[in-house]
XYZ file of C-alpha atoms in Angstrom:
633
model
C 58.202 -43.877 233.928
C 56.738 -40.881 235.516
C 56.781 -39.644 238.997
C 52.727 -40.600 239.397
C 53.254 -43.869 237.792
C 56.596 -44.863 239.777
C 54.617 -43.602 243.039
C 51.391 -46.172 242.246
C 53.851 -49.103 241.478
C 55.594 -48.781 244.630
C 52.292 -48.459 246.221
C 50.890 -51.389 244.754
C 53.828 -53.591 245.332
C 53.993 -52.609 248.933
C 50.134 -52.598 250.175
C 49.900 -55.988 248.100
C 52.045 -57.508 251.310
C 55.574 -57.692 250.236
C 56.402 -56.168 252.927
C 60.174 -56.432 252.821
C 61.368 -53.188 251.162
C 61.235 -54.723 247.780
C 59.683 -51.376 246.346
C 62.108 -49.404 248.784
C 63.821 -47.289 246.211
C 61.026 -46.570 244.305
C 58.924 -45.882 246.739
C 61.268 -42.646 247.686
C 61.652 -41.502 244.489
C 60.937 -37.950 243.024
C 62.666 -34.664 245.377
C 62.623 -34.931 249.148
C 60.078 -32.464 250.297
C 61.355 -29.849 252.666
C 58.567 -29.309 255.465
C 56.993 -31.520 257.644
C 53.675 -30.096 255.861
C 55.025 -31.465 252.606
C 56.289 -34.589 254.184
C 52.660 -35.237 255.464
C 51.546 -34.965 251.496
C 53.929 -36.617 249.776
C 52.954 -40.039 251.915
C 49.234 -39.686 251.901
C 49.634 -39.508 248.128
C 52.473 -42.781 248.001
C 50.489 -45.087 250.060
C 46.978 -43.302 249.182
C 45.865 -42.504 252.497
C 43.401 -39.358 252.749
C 45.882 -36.425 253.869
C 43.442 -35.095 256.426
C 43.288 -38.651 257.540
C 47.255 -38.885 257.861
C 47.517 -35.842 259.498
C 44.101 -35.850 262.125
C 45.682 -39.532 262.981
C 49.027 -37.686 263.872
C 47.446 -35.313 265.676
C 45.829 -37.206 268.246
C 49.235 -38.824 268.464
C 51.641 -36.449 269.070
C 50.229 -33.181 267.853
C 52.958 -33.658 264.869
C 55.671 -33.242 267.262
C 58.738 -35.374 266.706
C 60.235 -35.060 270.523
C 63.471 -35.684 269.180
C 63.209 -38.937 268.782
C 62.479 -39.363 272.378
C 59.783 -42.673 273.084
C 56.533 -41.814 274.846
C 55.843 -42.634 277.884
C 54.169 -45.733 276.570
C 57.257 -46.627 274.361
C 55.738 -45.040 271.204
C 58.302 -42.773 268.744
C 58.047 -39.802 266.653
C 54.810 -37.909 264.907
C 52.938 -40.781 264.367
C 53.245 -42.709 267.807
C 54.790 -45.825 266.049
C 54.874 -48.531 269.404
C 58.270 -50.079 270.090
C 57.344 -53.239 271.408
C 60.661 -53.670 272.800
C 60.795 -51.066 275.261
C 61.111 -52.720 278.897
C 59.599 -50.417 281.928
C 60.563 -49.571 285.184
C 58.677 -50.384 287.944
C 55.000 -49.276 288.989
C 55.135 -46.031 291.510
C 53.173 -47.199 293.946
C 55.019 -50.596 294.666
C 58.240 -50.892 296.932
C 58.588 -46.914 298.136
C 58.631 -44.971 301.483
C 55.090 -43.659 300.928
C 52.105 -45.175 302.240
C 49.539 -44.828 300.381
C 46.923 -45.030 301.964
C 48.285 -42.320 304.628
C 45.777 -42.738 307.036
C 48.068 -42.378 310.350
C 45.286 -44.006 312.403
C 45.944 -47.674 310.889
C 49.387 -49.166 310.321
C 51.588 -47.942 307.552
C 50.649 -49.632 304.109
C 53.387 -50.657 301.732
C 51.823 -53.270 299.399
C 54.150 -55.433 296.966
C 53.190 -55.443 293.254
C 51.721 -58.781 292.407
C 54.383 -60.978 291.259
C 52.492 -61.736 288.141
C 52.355 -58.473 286.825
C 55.509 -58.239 284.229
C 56.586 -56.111 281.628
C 54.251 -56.984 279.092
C 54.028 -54.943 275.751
C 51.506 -56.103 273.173
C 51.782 -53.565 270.013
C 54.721 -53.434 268.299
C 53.528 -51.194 265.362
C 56.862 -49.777 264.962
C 58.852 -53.296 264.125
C 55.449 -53.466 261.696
C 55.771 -50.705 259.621
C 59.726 -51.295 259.591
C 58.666 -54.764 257.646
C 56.399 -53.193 255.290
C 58.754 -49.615 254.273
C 61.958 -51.004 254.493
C 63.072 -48.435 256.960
C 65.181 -49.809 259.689
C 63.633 -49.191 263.034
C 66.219 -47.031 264.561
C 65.614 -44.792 261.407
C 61.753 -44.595 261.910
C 62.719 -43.462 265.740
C 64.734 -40.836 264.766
C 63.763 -39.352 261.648
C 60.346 -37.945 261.675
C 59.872 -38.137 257.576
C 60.211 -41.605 257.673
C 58.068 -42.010 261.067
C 55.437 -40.209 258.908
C 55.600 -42.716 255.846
C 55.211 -45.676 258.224
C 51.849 -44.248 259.620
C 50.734 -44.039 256.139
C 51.630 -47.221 255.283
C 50.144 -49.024 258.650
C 46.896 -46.972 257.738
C 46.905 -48.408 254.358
C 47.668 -52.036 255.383
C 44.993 -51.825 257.882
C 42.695 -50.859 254.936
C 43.262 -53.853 253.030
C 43.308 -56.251 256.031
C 39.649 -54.869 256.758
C 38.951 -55.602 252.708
C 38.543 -51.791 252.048
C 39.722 -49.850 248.857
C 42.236 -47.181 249.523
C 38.943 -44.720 249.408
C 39.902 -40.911 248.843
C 37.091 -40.566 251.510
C 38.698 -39.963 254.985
C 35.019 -41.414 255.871
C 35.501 -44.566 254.347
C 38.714 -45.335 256.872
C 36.742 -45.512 260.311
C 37.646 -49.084 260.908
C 41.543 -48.495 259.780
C 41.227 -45.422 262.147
C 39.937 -47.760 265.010
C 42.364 -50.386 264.600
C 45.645 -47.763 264.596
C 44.494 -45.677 267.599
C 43.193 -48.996 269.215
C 39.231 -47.877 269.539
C 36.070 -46.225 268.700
C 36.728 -43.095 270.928
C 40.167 -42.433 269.407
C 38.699 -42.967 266.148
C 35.678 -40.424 266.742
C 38.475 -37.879 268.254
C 40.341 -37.986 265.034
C 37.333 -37.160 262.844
C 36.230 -34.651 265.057
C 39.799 -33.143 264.266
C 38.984 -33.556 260.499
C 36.123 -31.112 261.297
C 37.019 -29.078 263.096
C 40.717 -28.815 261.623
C 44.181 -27.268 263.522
C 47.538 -25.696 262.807
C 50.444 -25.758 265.256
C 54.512 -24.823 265.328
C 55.348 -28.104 266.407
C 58.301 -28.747 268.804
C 61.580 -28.648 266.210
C 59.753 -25.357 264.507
C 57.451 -27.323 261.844
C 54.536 -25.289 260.924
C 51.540 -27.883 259.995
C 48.013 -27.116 259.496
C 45.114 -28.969 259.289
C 42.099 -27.368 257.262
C 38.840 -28.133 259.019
C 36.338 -30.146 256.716
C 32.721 -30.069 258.444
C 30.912 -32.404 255.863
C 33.100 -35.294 257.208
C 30.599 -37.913 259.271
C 31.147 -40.678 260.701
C 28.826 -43.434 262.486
C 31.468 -43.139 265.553
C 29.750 -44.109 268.768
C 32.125 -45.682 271.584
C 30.077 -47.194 274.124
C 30.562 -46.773 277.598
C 30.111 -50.272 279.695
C 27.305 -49.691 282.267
C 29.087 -49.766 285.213
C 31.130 -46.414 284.566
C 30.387 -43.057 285.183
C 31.906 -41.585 282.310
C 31.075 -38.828 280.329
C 28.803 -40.239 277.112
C 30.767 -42.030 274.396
C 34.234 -42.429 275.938
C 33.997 -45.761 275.808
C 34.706 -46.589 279.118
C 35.474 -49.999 280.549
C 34.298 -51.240 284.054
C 37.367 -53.697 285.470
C 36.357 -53.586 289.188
C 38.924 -53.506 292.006
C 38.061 -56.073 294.888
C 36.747 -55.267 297.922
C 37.804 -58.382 299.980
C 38.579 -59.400 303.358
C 41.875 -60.775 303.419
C 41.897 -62.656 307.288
C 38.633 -64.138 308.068
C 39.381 -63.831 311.997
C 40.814 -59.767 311.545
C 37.649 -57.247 310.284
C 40.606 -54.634 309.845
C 42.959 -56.685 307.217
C 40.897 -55.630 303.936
C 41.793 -54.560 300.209
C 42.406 -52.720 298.549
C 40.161 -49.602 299.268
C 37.718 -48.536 301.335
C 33.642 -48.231 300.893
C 32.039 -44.922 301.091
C 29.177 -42.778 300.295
C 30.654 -39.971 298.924
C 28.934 -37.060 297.837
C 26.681 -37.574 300.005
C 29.016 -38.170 302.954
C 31.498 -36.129 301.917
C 32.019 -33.737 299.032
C 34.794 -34.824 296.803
C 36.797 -31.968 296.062
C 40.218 -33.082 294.627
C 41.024 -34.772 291.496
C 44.625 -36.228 291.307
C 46.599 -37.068 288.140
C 48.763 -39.963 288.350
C 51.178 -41.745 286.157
C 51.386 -45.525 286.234
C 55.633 -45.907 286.212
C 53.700 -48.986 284.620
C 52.380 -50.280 281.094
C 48.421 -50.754 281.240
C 48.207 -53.806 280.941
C 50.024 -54.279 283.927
C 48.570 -51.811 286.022
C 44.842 -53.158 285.464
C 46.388 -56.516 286.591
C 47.912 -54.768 289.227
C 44.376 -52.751 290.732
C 42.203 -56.164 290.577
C 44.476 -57.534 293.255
C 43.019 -57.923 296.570
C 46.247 -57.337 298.415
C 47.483 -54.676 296.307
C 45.849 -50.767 295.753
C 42.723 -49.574 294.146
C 42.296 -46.228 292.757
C 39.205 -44.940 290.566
C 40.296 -45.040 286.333
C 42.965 -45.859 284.614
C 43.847 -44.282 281.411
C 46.177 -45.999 278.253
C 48.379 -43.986 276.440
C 48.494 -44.591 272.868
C 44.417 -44.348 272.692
C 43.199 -42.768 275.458
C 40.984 -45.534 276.614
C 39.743 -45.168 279.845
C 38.856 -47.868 282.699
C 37.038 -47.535 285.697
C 37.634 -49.679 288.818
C 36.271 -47.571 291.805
C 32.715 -46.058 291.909
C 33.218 -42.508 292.967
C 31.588 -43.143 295.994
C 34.531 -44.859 297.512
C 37.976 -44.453 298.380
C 40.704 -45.418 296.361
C 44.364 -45.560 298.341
C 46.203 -44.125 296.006
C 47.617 -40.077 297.009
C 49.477 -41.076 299.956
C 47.600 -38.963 302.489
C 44.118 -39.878 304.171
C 42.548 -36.521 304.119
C 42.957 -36.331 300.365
C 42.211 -39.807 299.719
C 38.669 -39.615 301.681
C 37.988 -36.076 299.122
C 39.490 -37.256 296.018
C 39.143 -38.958 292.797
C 42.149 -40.224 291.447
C 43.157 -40.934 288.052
C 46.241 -43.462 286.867
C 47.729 -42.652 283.215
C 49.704 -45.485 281.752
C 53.536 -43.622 281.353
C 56.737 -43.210 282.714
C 57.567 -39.617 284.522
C 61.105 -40.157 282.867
C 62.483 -43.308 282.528
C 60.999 -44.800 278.950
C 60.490 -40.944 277.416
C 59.631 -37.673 278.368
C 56.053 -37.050 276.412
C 52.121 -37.888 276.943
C 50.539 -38.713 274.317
C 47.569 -36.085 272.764
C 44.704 -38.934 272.905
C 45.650 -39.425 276.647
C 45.459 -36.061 277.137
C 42.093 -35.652 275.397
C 40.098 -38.257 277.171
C 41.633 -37.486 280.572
C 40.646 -34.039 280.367
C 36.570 -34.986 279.054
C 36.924 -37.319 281.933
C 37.770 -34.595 284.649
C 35.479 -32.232 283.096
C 32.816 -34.729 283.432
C 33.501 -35.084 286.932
C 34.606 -31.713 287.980
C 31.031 -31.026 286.641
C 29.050 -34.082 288.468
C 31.042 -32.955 291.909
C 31.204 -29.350 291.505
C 35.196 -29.310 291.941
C 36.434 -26.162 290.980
C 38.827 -26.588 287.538
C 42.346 -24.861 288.609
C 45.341 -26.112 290.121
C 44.543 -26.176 293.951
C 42.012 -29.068 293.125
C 42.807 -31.130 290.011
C 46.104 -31.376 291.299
C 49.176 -34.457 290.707
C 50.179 -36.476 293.021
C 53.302 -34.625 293.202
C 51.154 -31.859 294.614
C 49.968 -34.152 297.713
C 51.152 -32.767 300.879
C 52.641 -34.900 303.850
C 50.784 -36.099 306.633
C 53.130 -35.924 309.227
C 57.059 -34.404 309.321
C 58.134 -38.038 309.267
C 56.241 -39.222 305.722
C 57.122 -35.640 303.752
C 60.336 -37.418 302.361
C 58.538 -40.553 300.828
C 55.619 -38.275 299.047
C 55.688 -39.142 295.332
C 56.622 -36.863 292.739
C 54.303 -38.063 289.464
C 53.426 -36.830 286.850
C 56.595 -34.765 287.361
C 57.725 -32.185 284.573
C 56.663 -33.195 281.643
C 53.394 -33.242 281.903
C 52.030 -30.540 279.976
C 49.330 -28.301 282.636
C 48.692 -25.454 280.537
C 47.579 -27.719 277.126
C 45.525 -29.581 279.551
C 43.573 -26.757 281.272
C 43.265 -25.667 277.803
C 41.589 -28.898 276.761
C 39.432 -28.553 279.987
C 38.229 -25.270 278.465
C 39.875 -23.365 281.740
C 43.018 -22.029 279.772
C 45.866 -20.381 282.045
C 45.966 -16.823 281.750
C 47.032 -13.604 283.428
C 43.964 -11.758 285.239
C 46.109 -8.860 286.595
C 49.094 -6.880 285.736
C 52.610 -7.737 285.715
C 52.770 -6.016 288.774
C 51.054 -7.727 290.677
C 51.184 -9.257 294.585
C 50.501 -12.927 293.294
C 51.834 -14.687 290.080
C 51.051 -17.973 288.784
C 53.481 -19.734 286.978
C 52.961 -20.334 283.465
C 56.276 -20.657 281.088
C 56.693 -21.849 277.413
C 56.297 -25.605 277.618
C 58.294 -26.008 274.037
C 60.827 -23.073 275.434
C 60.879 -24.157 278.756
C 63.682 -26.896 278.602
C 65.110 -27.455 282.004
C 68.415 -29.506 282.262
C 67.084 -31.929 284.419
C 69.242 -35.474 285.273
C 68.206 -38.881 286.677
C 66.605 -39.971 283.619
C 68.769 -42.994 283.145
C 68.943 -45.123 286.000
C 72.415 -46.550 285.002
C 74.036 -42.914 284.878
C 71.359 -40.883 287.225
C 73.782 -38.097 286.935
C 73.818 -37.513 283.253
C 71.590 -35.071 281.841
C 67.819 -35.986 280.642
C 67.501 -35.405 276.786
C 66.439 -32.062 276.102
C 62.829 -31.188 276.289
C 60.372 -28.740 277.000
C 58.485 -29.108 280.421
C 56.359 -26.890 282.411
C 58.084 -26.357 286.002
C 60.291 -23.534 286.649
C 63.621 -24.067 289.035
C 63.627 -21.892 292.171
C 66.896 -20.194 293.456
C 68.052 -18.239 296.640
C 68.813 -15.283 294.446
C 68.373 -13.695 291.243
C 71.512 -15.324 289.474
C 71.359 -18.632 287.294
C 74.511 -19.531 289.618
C 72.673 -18.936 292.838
C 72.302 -22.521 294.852
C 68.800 -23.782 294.452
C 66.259 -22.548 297.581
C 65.831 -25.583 300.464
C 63.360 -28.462 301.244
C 63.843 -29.475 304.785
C 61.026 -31.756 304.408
C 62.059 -33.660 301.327
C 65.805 -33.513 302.265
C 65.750 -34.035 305.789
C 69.405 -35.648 305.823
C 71.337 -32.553 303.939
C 69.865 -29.800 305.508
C 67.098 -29.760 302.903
C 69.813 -29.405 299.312
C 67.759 -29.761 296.484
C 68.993 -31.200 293.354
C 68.337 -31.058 289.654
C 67.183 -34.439 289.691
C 64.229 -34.920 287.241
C 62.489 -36.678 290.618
C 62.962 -33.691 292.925
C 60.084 -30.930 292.837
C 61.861 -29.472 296.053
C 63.020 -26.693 294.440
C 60.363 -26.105 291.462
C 57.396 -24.555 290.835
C 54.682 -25.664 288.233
C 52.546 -24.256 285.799
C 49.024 -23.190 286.954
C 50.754 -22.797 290.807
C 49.802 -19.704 292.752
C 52.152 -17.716 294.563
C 52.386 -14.161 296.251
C 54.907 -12.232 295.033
C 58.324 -11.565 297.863
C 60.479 -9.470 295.241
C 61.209 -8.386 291.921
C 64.655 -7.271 290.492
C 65.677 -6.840 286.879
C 64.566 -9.756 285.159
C 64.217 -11.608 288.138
C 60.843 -12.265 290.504
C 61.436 -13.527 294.026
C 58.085 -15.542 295.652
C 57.575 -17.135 298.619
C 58.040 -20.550 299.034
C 58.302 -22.968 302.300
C 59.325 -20.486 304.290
C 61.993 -18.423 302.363
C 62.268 -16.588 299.493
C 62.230 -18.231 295.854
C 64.089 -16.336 292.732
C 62.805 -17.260 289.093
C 64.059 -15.595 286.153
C 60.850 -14.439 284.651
C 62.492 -11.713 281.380
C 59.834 -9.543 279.386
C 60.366 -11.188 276.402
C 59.851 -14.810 277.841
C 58.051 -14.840 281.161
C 57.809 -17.719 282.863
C 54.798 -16.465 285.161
C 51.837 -13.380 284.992
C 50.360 -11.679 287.379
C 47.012 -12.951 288.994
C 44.047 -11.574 291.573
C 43.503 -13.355 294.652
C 44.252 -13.810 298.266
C 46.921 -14.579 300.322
C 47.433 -15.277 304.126
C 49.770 -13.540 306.565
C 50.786 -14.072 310.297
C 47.750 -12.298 312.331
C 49.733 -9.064 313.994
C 51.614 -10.083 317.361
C 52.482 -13.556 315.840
C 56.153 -14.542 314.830
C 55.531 -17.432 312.857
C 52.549 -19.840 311.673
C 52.681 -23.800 311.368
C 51.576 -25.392 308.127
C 49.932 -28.685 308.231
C 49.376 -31.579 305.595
C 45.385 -32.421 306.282
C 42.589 -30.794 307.596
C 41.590 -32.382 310.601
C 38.736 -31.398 313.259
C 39.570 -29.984 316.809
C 39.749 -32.957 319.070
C 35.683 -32.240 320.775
C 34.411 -32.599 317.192
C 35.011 -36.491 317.628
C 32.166 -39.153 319.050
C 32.764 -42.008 321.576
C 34.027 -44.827 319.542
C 36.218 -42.835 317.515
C 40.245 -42.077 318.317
C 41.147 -38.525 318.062
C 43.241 -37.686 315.003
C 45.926 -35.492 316.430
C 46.349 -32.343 314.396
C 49.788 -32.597 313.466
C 52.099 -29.547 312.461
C 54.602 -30.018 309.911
C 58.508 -29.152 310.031
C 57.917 -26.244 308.255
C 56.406 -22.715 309.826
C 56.331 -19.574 307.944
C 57.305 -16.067 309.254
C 55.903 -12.599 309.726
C 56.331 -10.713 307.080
C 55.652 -13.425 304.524
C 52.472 -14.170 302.318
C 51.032 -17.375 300.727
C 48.559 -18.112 298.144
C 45.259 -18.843 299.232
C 44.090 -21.484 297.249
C 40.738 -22.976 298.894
C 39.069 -23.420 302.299
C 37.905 -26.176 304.418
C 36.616 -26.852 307.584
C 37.651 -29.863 309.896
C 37.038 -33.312 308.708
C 37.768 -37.181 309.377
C 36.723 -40.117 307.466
C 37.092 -42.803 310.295
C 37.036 -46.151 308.234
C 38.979 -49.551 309.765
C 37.007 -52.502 309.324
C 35.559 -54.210 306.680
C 32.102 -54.461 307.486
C 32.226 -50.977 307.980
C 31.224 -51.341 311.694
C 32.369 -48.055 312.951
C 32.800 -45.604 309.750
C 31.796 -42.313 310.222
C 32.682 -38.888 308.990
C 33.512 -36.167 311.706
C 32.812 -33.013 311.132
C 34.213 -29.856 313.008
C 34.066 -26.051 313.512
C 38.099 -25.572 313.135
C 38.392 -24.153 309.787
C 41.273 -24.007 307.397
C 42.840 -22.360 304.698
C 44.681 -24.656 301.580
C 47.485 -22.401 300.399
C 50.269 -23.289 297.906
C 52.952 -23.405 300.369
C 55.511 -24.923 298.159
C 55.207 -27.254 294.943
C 52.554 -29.141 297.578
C 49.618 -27.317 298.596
C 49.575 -27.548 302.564
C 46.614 -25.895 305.357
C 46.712 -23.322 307.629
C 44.196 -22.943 310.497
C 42.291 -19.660 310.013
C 42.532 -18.678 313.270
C 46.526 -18.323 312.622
C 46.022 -15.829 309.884
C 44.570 -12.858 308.310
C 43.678 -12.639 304.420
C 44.522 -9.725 302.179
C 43.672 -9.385 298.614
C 46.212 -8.855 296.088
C 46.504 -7.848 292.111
C-alpha cells in the first residue's frame, strides 16, 4: 500500500472513534520529517486538517514554541497547548500573605481568607483526550513537541466530526472546531485573523516556522460582548459582577469587597496593573463574587483569552496592595502561576489582554509604557513597615517586550548607546536566568531553564559579584537578595527606566535604591539601549532625598471631616550625586472612602506635587520640591 493510501486508512480508522491507538503504527508511517515546519505538514495531511488551520491554531497557543516541555501557567503542554487536567495549583496570591491589599493605612489592615469553596478545579483535560485518540502516552505528548503537534491535529479533526462536518480543505469551513479547541468565538476570530494576515518566527528550541498570510479567508466570527462590559468591540466579554455588600448591619465601615467611585470623573485613572491569579479561573471568578473576599476589575483565562469583567471602571477594586494606586488604577487578573505549574503565558492571553489595555489606555488617556501599565510587582510600599509583604506577580516570565509589541508601543532604543538613561530590554528567548524556588518541595533547586525578561543586578561588574541590596524587602538580613524566582530585589525588568551611574567593559552600572547596580549589557547581546528622558537629582545644598510609596496632599489640602493622611517617607533615601528616572508626575491626592453608604467619600486634592521615578524594580515618588530635573540622552 502506498504512503497516501496507508496515511487515509489510519486517518479513517482513527477520526471514525477508535480512539485507542489501533491505527498507531500506521498512522506514523512513511520518514520522520526533520523540522517543526515539516512536522506541522505531515499532520495536517494524516488527520486532514487545513495546514494554515493547524498552524494559526498553534499560534495563538504558544507561538509554536515547545518550552521544553514545561506546562503553562494554566497546566497546558507543548506547541499546541494540550490541557493536563491533572495539574493541581498552588494557592491564589492574594489569599493568606503579609500584604494588604487594599493598603489604605487609614482603615485596618485587610487580609481576607480565600473562600473555602474555591478548590482546585480543572475542567479540560484535552491532553489525556488526544492521548486516547493517537495512542501517544501522555508523558510523550508533554515532552515531545512532534507528537504534541499530531494530537492538535487530531483533537481538531475529532471536533470536526463531533460538530457533523467533513474534514473540509477549507480552513473556513472549521470555525466551530476552531471555537470549541480555543474555547470561544474571540479565540476563534484571532486565529483566522492569523490565517490572513500570516507569521514566521524562530521559535524557542531554534525552529523556524512560517505561516503564509491568506487574505481571501472569511469568516462570520463575531464574539459578543455581554452589555455590562466595557470592552473593546468583539472580545467577547463576560459581565460576572463582584458584590458590593455590607457585611454588619450595625458597622457602615465592614463592607466588600471594593469600594464605589466615580472615576474619571473624580479622579483620572492613570495606572493599569497586570496580575496573575496563582489561581485557575474558575476559581478565581468564584473567588471575586465573594462578599468577604477581594474585587478587582477583569479577569482573563489562559488557554483562550476570554475576558470577564467584575468592576465598572468607575470603582475601586482592592487588589495592588497600596491605596493611592488602587484609587488610580485598573487592574487586571490573568489566570497562571508566576512559577509554580510552568513558566509560560499563553499567546491568546496575551492577545486579548493587550486589546483590552489598549482599549482602556485609550478610553482613560493612560500613557502606554512601563511607568503606568505596570505589574503588581511594580507596586510600591505604603509605609517602611508593608515594603516586605508587596507581591511580586507576574514575576519573570512574563514576556513585556512581546506585549508592548502587541499594544502597538514596541520597546526600542531612542538614543545612543551612550546615553545618561537606559531602559532595559534583553533577549526574552536568550535571556535565561538561573532562577530557584520553583518547586516548593526543593525551593533551592534550580527553575527549569527558560527565557525571561528581567536582568539580575550586582554590586560590581563581575558575574561573581554579590547581588546589590533591598533593605526594604529584606529587612531581617541587612537587605541580601537572593536568586529566588519570587525576589525582584535585585532585578530589573524589561521596559524599566534607569539613569545610567557607570559603564566599564561590557558592563553598565545604574542606579538603583540608593546604590549602584552592575548589569552585564556586551555589544553583541545587550540587555538594555539607551533612551531620552529625565531624571531627578538632590537640589544643590541637599545630602540626600526621601522616596515615598503614594502621593499624598500636604496636610492643609484636607476638609473637616476628613483625617490627615500622614505623608510617610520610606526606609530608603537617595544621595547627592545620584540620578533617577523620571517616569511621570502627580500632584497630591486622597481618595477618602470608609463607609458603605459612602457618607463621607471625597477626593482631596493638593498643591504638593510629585515626581514617579523608577527607583528600583517599584516605581516610588519624590516631592518636587526635593529635586531638580535634568534631561539626558
Amino acid at each position: 500500500m502506498s504512503l497516501r493510501g496507508r496515511t487515509l486508512v489510519a486517518a479513517t480508522v482513527v477520526l471514525a472513534g477508535l480512539g485507542t491507538g489501533q491505527a498507531h503504527a500506521q498512522q506514523h508511517a512513511g520518514p520522520s520529517p526533520t523540522t517543526r515546519q515539516q512536522v506541522y505538514a505531515q499532520a495536517a495531511q494524516t488527520y486532514h486538517v487545513p495546514e494554515n488551520l493547524l498552524l494559526a491554531v498553534s499560534y495563538l497557543e504558544s507561538r509554536w514554541d515547545a518550552n521544553q516541555g514545561r506546562p503553562s501557567t494554566s497546566g497546558g503542554f507543548g506547541p499546541m497547548h494540550l490541557v493536563d487536567g491533572t495539574l493541581v495549583p498552588s494557592a491564589e496570591h492574594l489569599a493568606g500573605g503579609q500584604e494588604d491589599p487594599r493598603g489604605d493605612t487609614a482603615r485596618p489592615a485587610l487580609h481576607p481568607t480565600a473562600p473555602a469553596a474555591a478548590g482546585a478545579t480543572r475542567t479540560a483535560q484535552t491532553l489525556q483526550e488526544a492521548a486516547r485518540i493517537t495512542g501517544d502516552s501522555p508523558n510523550v505528548l508533554r515532552t515531545d513537541p512532534a507528537a504534541n503537534i499530531r494530537g492538535g491535529a487530531a483533537l481538531l479533526a475529532r471536533y470536526q466530526r463531533d460538530l457533523g462536518r467533513s474534514l473540509s480543505a477549507d480552513p473556513a469551513a472549521w470555525y466551530a472546531a476552531t471555537v470549541r479547541y480555543g474555547g470561544g468565538d474571540w479565540f476563534a476570530g484571532q486565529v483566522y485573523d492569523v490565517i490572513r494576515t500570516g507569521a514566521s518566527r524562530t521559535t524557542d528550541d531554534g525552529q523556524r516556522v512560517a505561516l503564509a498570510a491568506d487574505p481571501a479567508v472569511r469568516t462570520q466570527a463575531k464574539a459578543a460582548n455581554d452589555p455590562e462590559t466595557e470592552c473593546p468591540k468583539d472580545l467577547g466579554c463576560e459581565w460576572i459582577p463582584a458584590p458590593y455588600q455590607l457585611l454588619d448591619p450595625n458597622d457602615q465601615t465592614n463592607y466588600g469587597n471594593h469600594d464605589l467611585g466615580d472615576r474619571p470623573k473624580s479622579q483620572k485613572i492613570d495606572y493599569i496593573v497586570i496580575h496573575d491569579t496563582e489561581g485557575y479561573y474558575p476559581n478565581d471568578v468564584q473567588m471575586v463574587q465573594d462578599p468577604t473576599y477581594l474585587g478587582w476589575n477583569y479577569t482573563v483565562r489562559s488557554a483562550d483569552g476570554h475576558v470577564a469583567q467584575h468592576l465598572k471602571a468607575k470603582d475601586v477594586g482592592w487588589q495592588a496592595g497600596n491605596w493611592y494606586i488602587n484609587s488610580k488604577s485598573i487592574g487586571i487578573e490573568h489566570e497562571g502561576f508566576l512559577a509554580q505549574g510552568g513558566t509560560w503565558f499563553t499567546e491568546a492571553m496575551y492577545r486579548s489582554s493587550s486589546e483590552l489595555v489598549r482599549y482602556l489606555a485609550r478610553r482613560f488617556q493612560i500613557p502606554l509604557d512601563r511607568a503606568h501599565i505596570i505589574g503588581h510587582d511594580n507596586v510600591p510600599g505604603t509605609t517602611p513597615s508593608g515594603v516586605s509583604g508587596m507581591h511580586e506577580d507576574p514575576g519573570p516570565y512574563w514576556d513585556w517586550a512581546h506585549y508592548f509589541d502587541l499594544l502597538h508601543r514596541p520597546l526600542h532604543a531612542t538614543a545612543g548607546k551612550n546615553s545618561g538613561e537606559v531602559m532595559i530590554l534583553p533577549d526574552y528567548d536568550k535571556n535565561v536566568v538561573p532562577y530557584t524556588g520553583c518547586d516548593s518541595k526543593n525551593p533551592s533547586a534550580l527553575c527549569p531553564p527558560h527565557g525571561g525578561g528581567s536582568i539580575m543586578l550586582r554590586t560590581a561588574p563581575s558575574d561573581d559579584a554579590p547581588l546589590v541590596k533591598d533593605i526594604g524587602k529584606h529587612p531581617t538580613t541587612g537587605g541580601t537578595a537572593t536568586m529566588s524566582v519570587y525576589d525582584h530585589s535585585a532585578r530589573a525588568a524589561t521596559g524599566q527606566k534607569y539613569a545610567v551611574a557607570d559603564r566599564q567593559g561590557d558592563w553598565t552600572a545604574i542606579w538603583y535604591l540608593g546604590q549602584k547596580a552592575w548589569f552585564h549589557n556586551p555589544a553583541q547581546q545587550r540587555t538594555a539601549v539607551g533612551v531620552r528622558g529625565l531624571v531627578a537629582v538632590a537640589k544643590p545644598g541637599a545630602t540626600s532625598v526621601p522616596v515615598y510609596g503614594r502621593a499624598y496632599p500636604e496636610p492643609e489640602a484636607y476638609p473637616a471631616g476628613v483625617p490627615v493622611q500622614t505623608i510617610t517617607p520610606m526606609q530608603y533615601t537617595f544621595a547627592a550625586g545620584q540620578a533617577y528616572a523620571v517616569v511621570g508626575s502627580e500632584r497630591g491626592e486622597y481618595y477618602y472612602a470608609k463607609n458603605f453608604d459612602r457618607s463621607g467619600s471625597t477626593v482631596v486634592r493638593g498643591k504638593l506635587k510629585y515626581y514617579e521615578i523608577q527607583f528600583g524594580h517599584r516605581v516610588y515618588f519624590v516631592k518636587a520640591d526635593d529635586v531638580d530635573l535634568k534631561p539626558v540622552g
